[in-house]
Amino acid sequence: MFNKETYIKRRSELKKLVKDGIILLFGNNESPVNSPANSYAPFRQDSSFLYYFGQKRDGLVGVIDVNEGTEMLVGDDIDIEDIVWFGSVDAVKDLAAQVGVSHSAPMKELKNICDKAIKSNRKIHFLPPYRADIKIQISDLLGIHPNAQKEAASLELINAIVKMRSVKTQEEIEELERAAIIGYKMHTTAMRITKPGLTEKYVAGQLEGVANSYGSMVSFPIIFSQHGEIMHGNPSMAELEAGRLVLCDCGGETMEHYCSDNTRTFPVNGKFTQRQLDVYNAVVEAHDAALALSKPGMKYADVHFEICRIIFDRMKELGLAKGNTQDAVAAGAHAMFLPHGLGHMMGMDVHDMEALGQIHVGFDAETRPNLEQFGTNCLRMGRRLEEGFVVTDEPGIYFIPALIDEWRAKKHCAEFLNFDKLDEYKDFGGIRIEDDILITADGCRFLGKDRIPYHAKDVEEYINA
């Protein structure tokens, strides 16, 4: 964990932002795979709990009384049976002291704390729960039905945490740089070992081993598929075939659970065809344009739509699209090729703070999401960039047979798309290139000291070295 002064400072700032009431930050409990004693490993703590209380043990709740200025770590000490199997663990009071918290209590005391606050008509702040066991705990403590807890969650607490976690401190940036090293090792391993005859699942398994070897775990389930047109294509037992492209989207978490998230698309046999290059280079152009545009004060939604215009122009050059580019993007025709947003916040969660609600994380009072237009409704990040933000830059071009057929049947955006030509690309797959960027005082920069190859010539040279 970081130095305890980091957590003291974070909780102090949180109290200033929330101003009144009692804050409950629930840590995670162990999650069983198929029996109570067989849980998923490694244990993953809730990110907001980690941010303010730092401890990775299960079964903990952080309590902050904003008015009284007091803080408490609540949880039960483990018993001798657990010690026999898992070894000695620090007492809760010692865990509290390690992060600068002077009070601790057993879990049964949390009910008394909540009952007293409710009786005094005090505001109790909690975040939207995403695990069933925490929903049951909140129901027992506060009498709020699980179905109503998302709406009952504290907007003041959500906004305060988003404000703090969005801007990365120097120690967080250093941790993200470590995560980038893991991501580099994962992706270059994929490029080195991929060859015809191996299965998608075999390569993905090797990458997961890299993540586990150098850090805590993968930052999300690995995407490794010859069907790059499927946004989140799980690796299958399909054998890799010469002449096809494979899309690899993966990243790792450090021991402090800061993430990396990169995507590369490359030819299974190490050599792009001309048709693949035509599309690939359009994605490279969009990726690099986003780097040039991203800086403090720039709306990421504006960067997104500029990338959409670049992609649509290149598709016109290939005969796949037609018409006025500005009008086409306004109508949503670009989503035939790019049905997702340019990127998202990243930090302790790969989609940083996603559990708090994307509308609070990626948007603000000035910039609101468009939930009506296909493709644009998947934009996760639209607000103005600030120095210290970490976002992903991940344009792509995809040829999705079902989407081509549906839009043709409905004549959707027919004035902007050449469906006969699109039919010729139904076997193409998809291409995405993704990097993690830090917004600096006057622009942005890549995270990570080494660049995963992504320009076509560099990719081919690296694979064939």
Tab-separated table of N, CA and C in Angstrom, residues 342-429:
chain	number	residue	atom	x	y	z
A	342	LEU	N	-14.531	6.419	-28.114
A	342	LEU	CA	-13.083	6.481	-28.301
A	342	LEU	C	-12.323	5.936	-27.106
A	343	GLY	N	-12.852	6.108	-25.888
A	343	GLY	CA	-12.113	5.631	-24.730
A	343	GLY	C	-12.847	5.848	-23.432
A	344	HIS	N	-12.161	5.586	-22.342
A	344	HIS	CA	-12.747	5.659	-21.011
A	344	HIS	C	-11.669	6.062	-20.012
A	345	MET	N	-12.100	6.491	-18.849
A	345	MET	CA	-11.176	6.741	-17.741
A	345	MET	C	-10.525	5.423	-17.315
A	346	MET	N	-9.318	5.513	-16.786
A	346	MET	CA	-8.634	4.316	-16.301
A	346	MET	C	-7.833	4.642	-15.057
A	347	GLY	N	-7.756	3.686	-14.151
A	347	GLY	CA	-7.010	3.874	-12.920
A	347	GLY	C	-6.987	2.600	-12.107
A	348	MET	N	-7.664	2.604	-10.966
A	348	MET	CA	-7.747	1.396	-10.140
A	348	MET	C	-8.746	0.397	-10.712
A	349	ASP	N	-9.641	0.866	-11.542
A	349	ASP	CA	-10.506	-0.006	-12.332
A	349	ASP	C	-10.166	0.248	-13.785
A	350	VAL	N	-10.222	-0.783	-14.607
A	350	VAL	CA	-9.859	-0.576	-16.001
A	350	VAL	C	-10.854	0.371	-16.670
A	351	HIS	N	-12.143	0.255	-16.362
A	351	HIS	CA	-13.121	1.296	-16.661
A	351	HIS	C	-13.299	2.039	-15.338
A	352	ASP	N	-12.477	3.046	-15.138
A	352	ASP	CA	-12.328	3.597	-13.795
A	352	ASP	C	-13.655	4.090	-13.227
A	353	MET	N	-13.965	3.605	-12.010
A	353	MET	CA	-15.151	4.020	-11.248
A	353	MET	C	-16.460	3.661	-11.943
A	354	GLU	N	-16.426	2.676	-12.826
A	354	GLU	CA	-17.627	2.300	-13.578
A	354	GLU	C	-18.800	1.983	-12.658
A	355	ALA	N	-18.517	1.390	-11.507
A	355	ALA	CA	-19.581	1.021	-10.578
A	355	ALA	C	-20.313	2.233	-10.014
A	356	LEU	N	-19.703	3.418	-10.106
A	356	LEU	CA	-20.344	4.627	-9.585
A	356	LEU	C	-21.330	5.227	-10.576
A	357	GLY	N	-21.323	4.722	-11.809
A	357	GLY	CA	-22.228	5.227	-12.829
A	357	GLY	C	-21.481	6.046	-13.857
A	358	GLN	N	-21.493	5.586	-15.118
A	358	GLN	CA	-20.712	6.244	-16.162
A	358	GLN	C	-21.130	7.693	-16.378
A	359	ILE	N	-22.399	7.991	-16.149
A	359	ILE	CA	-22.868	9.361	-16.356
A	359	ILE	C	-22.202	10.337	-15.394
A	360	HIS	N	-21.762	9.838	-14.239
A	360	HIS	CA	-21.075	10.681	-13.257
A	360	HIS	C	-19.568	10.735	-13.519
A	361	VAL	N	-19.032	9.684	-14.116
A	361	VAL	CA	-17.582	9.582	-14.307
A	361	VAL	C	-17.147	10.227	-15.619
A	362	GLY	N	-17.823	9.884	-16.699
A	362	GLY	CA	-17.404	10.338	-18.021
A	362	GLY	C	-18.090	11.588	-18.519
A	363	PHE	N	-19.070	12.069	-17.772
A	363	PHE	CA	-19.829	13.242	-18.181
A	363	PHE	C	-20.009	14.169	-16.984
A	364	ASP	N	-20.513	15.365	-17.256
A	364	ASP	CA	-20.733	16.337	-16.199
A	364	ASP	C	-21.909	17.223	-16.594
A	365	ALA	N	-22.130	18.295	-15.846
A	365	ALA	CA	-23.269	19.169	-16.124
A	365	ALA	C	-23.182	19.781	-17.517
A	366	GLU	N	-21.972	20.011	-18.007
A	366	GLU	CA	-21.789	20.613	-19.329
A	366	GLU	C	-21.957	19.606	-20.460
A	367	THR	N	-21.436	18.409	-20.275
A	367	THR	CA	-21.400	17.406	-21.329
A	367	THR	C	-22.260	16.213	-20.932
A	368	ARG	N	-23.314	15.980	-21.697
A	368	ARG	CA	-24.241	14.902	-21.378
A	368	ARG	C	-24.199	13.830	-22.472
A	369	PRO	N	-24.452	12.576	-22.120
A	369	PRO	CA	-24.424	11.512	-23.131
A	369	PRO	C	-25.648	11.552	-24.046
A	370	ASN	N	-25.467	11.096	-25.255
A	370	ASN	CA	-26.569	10.907	-26.192
A	370	ASN	C	-26.933	9.425	-26.167
A	371	LEU	N	-27.997	9.097	-25.486
A	371	LEU	CA	-28.367	7.702	-25.298
A	371	LEU	C	-29.275	7.175	-26.404
A	372	GLU	N	-29.612	8.033	-27.358
A	372	GLU	CA	-30.575	7.652	-28.387
A	372	GLU	C	-29.902	7.105	-29.644
A	373	GLN	N	-28.707	7.595	-29.974
A	373	GLN	CA	-28.072	7.225	-31.235
A	373	GLN	C	-27.177	6.008	-31.064
A	374	PHE	N	-27.388	4.991	-31.894
A	374	PHE	CA	-26.575	3.780	-31.841
A	374	PHE	C	-25.099	4.143	-32.023
A	375	GLY	N	-24.254	3.566	-31.210
A	375	GLY	CA	-22.825	3.844	-31.266
A	375	GLY	C	-22.452	4.983	-30.353
A	376	THR	N	-23.079	6.144	-30.564
A	376	THR	CA	-22.814	7.279	-29.692
A	376	THR	C	-23.265	6.986	-28.267
A	377	ASN	N	-24.281	6.141	-28.125
A	377	ASN	CA	-24.754	5.793	-26.779
A	377	ASN	C	-23.739	4.971	-25.998
A	378	CYS	N	-22.694	4.488	-26.669
A	378	CYS	CA	-21.639	3.726	-25.992
A	378	CYS	C	-20.428	4.592	-25.639
A	379	LEU	N	-20.547	5.892	-25.842
A	379	LEU	CA	-19.454	6.794	-25.484
A	379	LEU	C	-19.353	6.877	-23.970
A	380	ARG	N	-18.242	6.404	-23.416
A	380	ARG	CA	-18.064	6.356	-21.967
A	380	ARG	C	-17.466	7.644	-21.408
A	381	MET	N	-16.768	8.390	-22.248
A	381	MET	CA	-16.024	9.549	-21.776
A	381	MET	C	-16.255	10.707	-22.733
A	382	GLY	N	-16.915	11.769	-22.246
A	382	GLY	CA	-17.192	12.907	-23.100
A	382	GLY	C	-16.762	14.238	-22.520
A	383	ARG	N	-16.516	14.291	-21.226
A	383	ARG	CA	-16.256	15.561	-20.534
A	383	ARG	C	-14.912	16.159	-20.903
A	384	ARG	N	-14.713	17.422	-20.460
A	384	ARG	CA	-13.442	18.092	-20.745
A	384	ARG	C	-12.303	17.404	-20.003
A	385	LEU	N	-11.202	17.251	-20.692
A	385	LEU	CA	-10.018	16.640	-20.102
A	385	LEU	C	-9.343	17.605	-19.139
A	386	GLU	N	-8.729	17.051	-18.107
A	386	GLU	CA	-7.974	17.829	-17.140
A	386	GLU	C	-6.600	17.195	-16.951
A	387	GLU	N	-5.638	18.014	-16.593
A	387	GLU	CA	-4.321	17.494	-16.292
A	387	GLU	C	-4.425	16.463	-15.158
A	388	GLY	N	-3.812	15.323	-15.376
A	388	GLY	CA	-3.874	14.251	-14.387
A	388	GLY	C	-4.890	13.172	-14.713
A	389	PHE	N	-5.764	13.413	-15.693
A	389	PHE	CA	-6.672	12.355	-16.130
A	389	PHE	C	-5.864	11.275	-16.855
A	390	VAL	N	-6.292	10.030	-16.726
A	390	VAL	CA	-5.758	8.937	-17.529
A	390	VAL	C	-6.923	8.340	-18.303
A	391	VAL	N	-6.813	8.356	-19.637
A	391	VAL	CA	-7.884	7.849	-20.490
A	391	VAL	C	-7.296	6.906	-21.530
A	392	THR	N	-8.162	6.096	-22.110
A	392	THR	CA	-7.722	5.230	-23.198
A	392	THR	C	-8.034	5.891	-24.536
A	393	ASP	N	-7.180	5.616	-25.493
A	393	ASP	CA	-7.348	6.062	-26.884
A	393	ASP	C	-7.478	4.784	-27.701
A	394	GLU	N	-8.711	4.435	-28.102
A	394	GLU	CA	-8.930	3.119	-28.713
A	394	GLU	C	-9.912	3.149	-29.880
A	395	PRO	N	-9.537	3.796	-30.982
A	395	PRO	CA	-10.404	3.731	-32.161
A	395	PRO	C	-10.357	2.345	-32.799
A	396	GLY	N	-11.354	2.043	-33.586
A	396	GLY	CA	-11.378	0.773	-34.294
A	396	GLY	C	-12.255	0.850	-35.523
A	397	ILE	N	-12.093	-0.137	-36.382
A	397	ILE	CA	-12.971	-0.317	-37.542
A	397	ILE	C	-13.369	-1.782	-37.567
A	398	TYR	N	-14.672	-2.020	-37.632
A	398	TYR	CA	-15.206	-3.376	-37.531
A	398	TYR	C	-16.205	-3.608	-38.663
A	399	PHE	N	-16.247	-4.845	-39.140
A	399	PHE	CA	-17.233	-5.234	-40.139
A	399	PHE	C	-18.077	-6.357	-39.540
A	400	ILE	N	-19.269	-5.993	-39.070
A	400	ILE	CA	-20.124	-6.896	-38.310
A	400	ILE	C	-21.245	-7.384	-39.230
A	401	PRO	N	-21.206	-8.633	-39.688
A	401	PRO	CA	-22.184	-9.107	-40.676
A	401	PRO	C	-23.638	-8.858	-40.283
A	402	ALA	N	-23.981	-9.122	-39.035
A	402	ALA	CA	-25.374	-8.940	-38.610
A	402	ALA	C	-25.784	-7.475	-38.673
A	403	LEU	N	-24.863	-6.573	-38.352
A	403	LEU	CA	-25.172	-5.139	-38.395
A	403	LEU	C	-25.330	-4.668	-39.842
A	404	ILE	N	-24.467	-5.161	-40.725
A	404	ILE	CA	-24.587	-4.821	-42.147
A	404	ILE	C	-25.948	-5.260	-42.677
A	405	ASP	N	-26.360	-6.490	-42.349
A	405	ASP	CA	-27.642	-7.012	-42.824
A	405	ASP	C	-28.818	-6.225	-42.251
A	406	GLU	N	-28.741	-5.894	-40.972
A	406	GLU	CA	-29.853	-5.181	-40.342
A	406	GLU	C	-30.020	-3.784	-40.925
A	407	TRP	N	-28.924	-3.067	-41.072
A	407	TRP	CA	-29.017	-1.697	-41.611
A	407	TRP	C	-29.469	-1.717	-43.069
A	408	ARG	N	-29.013	-2.718	-43.831
A	408	ARG	CA	-29.463	-2.827	-45.224
A	408	ARG	C	-30.973	-3.063	-45.269
A	409	ALA	N	-31.457	-3.989	-44.439
A	409	ALA	CA	-32.887	-4.303	-44.437
A	409	ALA	C	-33.732	-3.102	-44.047
A	410	LYS	N	-33.233	-2.316	-43.114
A	410	LYS	CA	-33.975	-1.134	-42.635
A	410	LYS	C	-33.681	0.122	-43.456
A	411	LYS	N	-32.728	-0.012	-44.412
A	411	LYS	CA	-32.265	1.136	-45.195
A	411	LYS	C	-31.741	2.260	-44.289
A	412	HIS	N	-31.175	1.860	-43.157
A	412	HIS	CA	-30.647	2.831	-42.201
A	412	HIS	C	-29.364	3.445	-42.737
A	413	CYS	N	-29.322	4.756	-42.810
A	413	CYS	CA	-28.156	5.494	-43.319
A	413	CYS	C	-27.767	5.031	-44.725
A	414	ALA	N	-28.742	4.610	-45.511
A	414	ALA	CA	-28.461	4.088	-46.854
A	414	ALA	C	-27.826	5.133	-47.760
A	415	GLU	N	-28.111	6.409	-47.492
A	415	GLU	CA	-27.535	7.460	-48.327
A	415	GLU	C	-26.036	7.658	-48.072
A	416	PHE	N	-25.513	7.000	-46.999
A	416	PHE	CA	-24.111	7.175	-46.643
A	416	PHE	C	-23.290	5.895	-46.732
A	417	LEU	N	-23.918	4.768	-47.040
A	417	LEU	CA	-23.216	3.483	-47.003
A	417	LEU	C	-23.418	2.712	-48.297
A	418	ASN	N	-22.371	2.033	-48.761
A	418	ASN	CA	-22.440	1.181	-49.949
A	418	ASN	C	-22.543	-0.271	-49.490
A	419	PHE	N	-23.761	-0.764	-49.366
A	419	PHE	CA	-23.969	-2.080	-48.765
A	419	PHE	C	-23.399	-3.206	-49.618
A	420	ASP	N	-23.432	-3.069	-50.959
A	420	ASP	CA	-22.870	-4.128	-51.801
A	420	ASP	C	-21.377	-4.284	-51.537
A	421	LYS	N	-20.688	-3.163	-51.371
A	421	LYS	CA	-19.265	-3.215	-51.071
A	421	LYS	C	-19.019	-3.744	-49.655
A	422	LEU	N	-19.873	-3.334	-48.724
A	422	LEU	CA	-19.737	-3.823	-47.349
A	422	LEU	C	-19.867	-5.337	-47.279
A	423	ASP	N	-20.726	-5.914	-48.147
A	423	ASP	CA	-20.886	-7.370	-48.164
A	423	ASP	C	-19.555	-8.073	-48.423
A	424	GLU	N	-18.672	-7.445	-49.189
A	424	GLU	CA	-17.381	-8.051	-49.516
A	424	GLU	C	-16.448	-8.102	-48.305
A	425	TYR	N	-16.797	-7.356	-47.246
A	425	TYR	CA	-15.937	-7.289	-46.059
A	425	TYR	C	-16.500	-8.083	-44.867
A	426	LYS	N	-17.539	-8.867	-45.107
A	426	LYS	CA	-18.138	-9.606	-43.993
A	426	LYS	C	-17.188	-10.634	-43.382
A	427	ASP	N	-16.175	-11.027	-44.119
A	427	ASP	CA	-15.207	-11.999	-43.594
A	427	ASP	C	-13.954	-11.321	-43.046
A	428	PHE	N	-13.970	-9.995	-42.962
A	428	PHE	CA	-12.751	-9.261	-42.608
A	428	PHE	C	-12.418	-9.363	-41.125
A	429	GLY	N	-13.430	-9.190	-40.266
A	429	GLY	CA	-13.189	-9.144	-38.813
A	429	GLY	C	-13.198	-7.711	-38.326
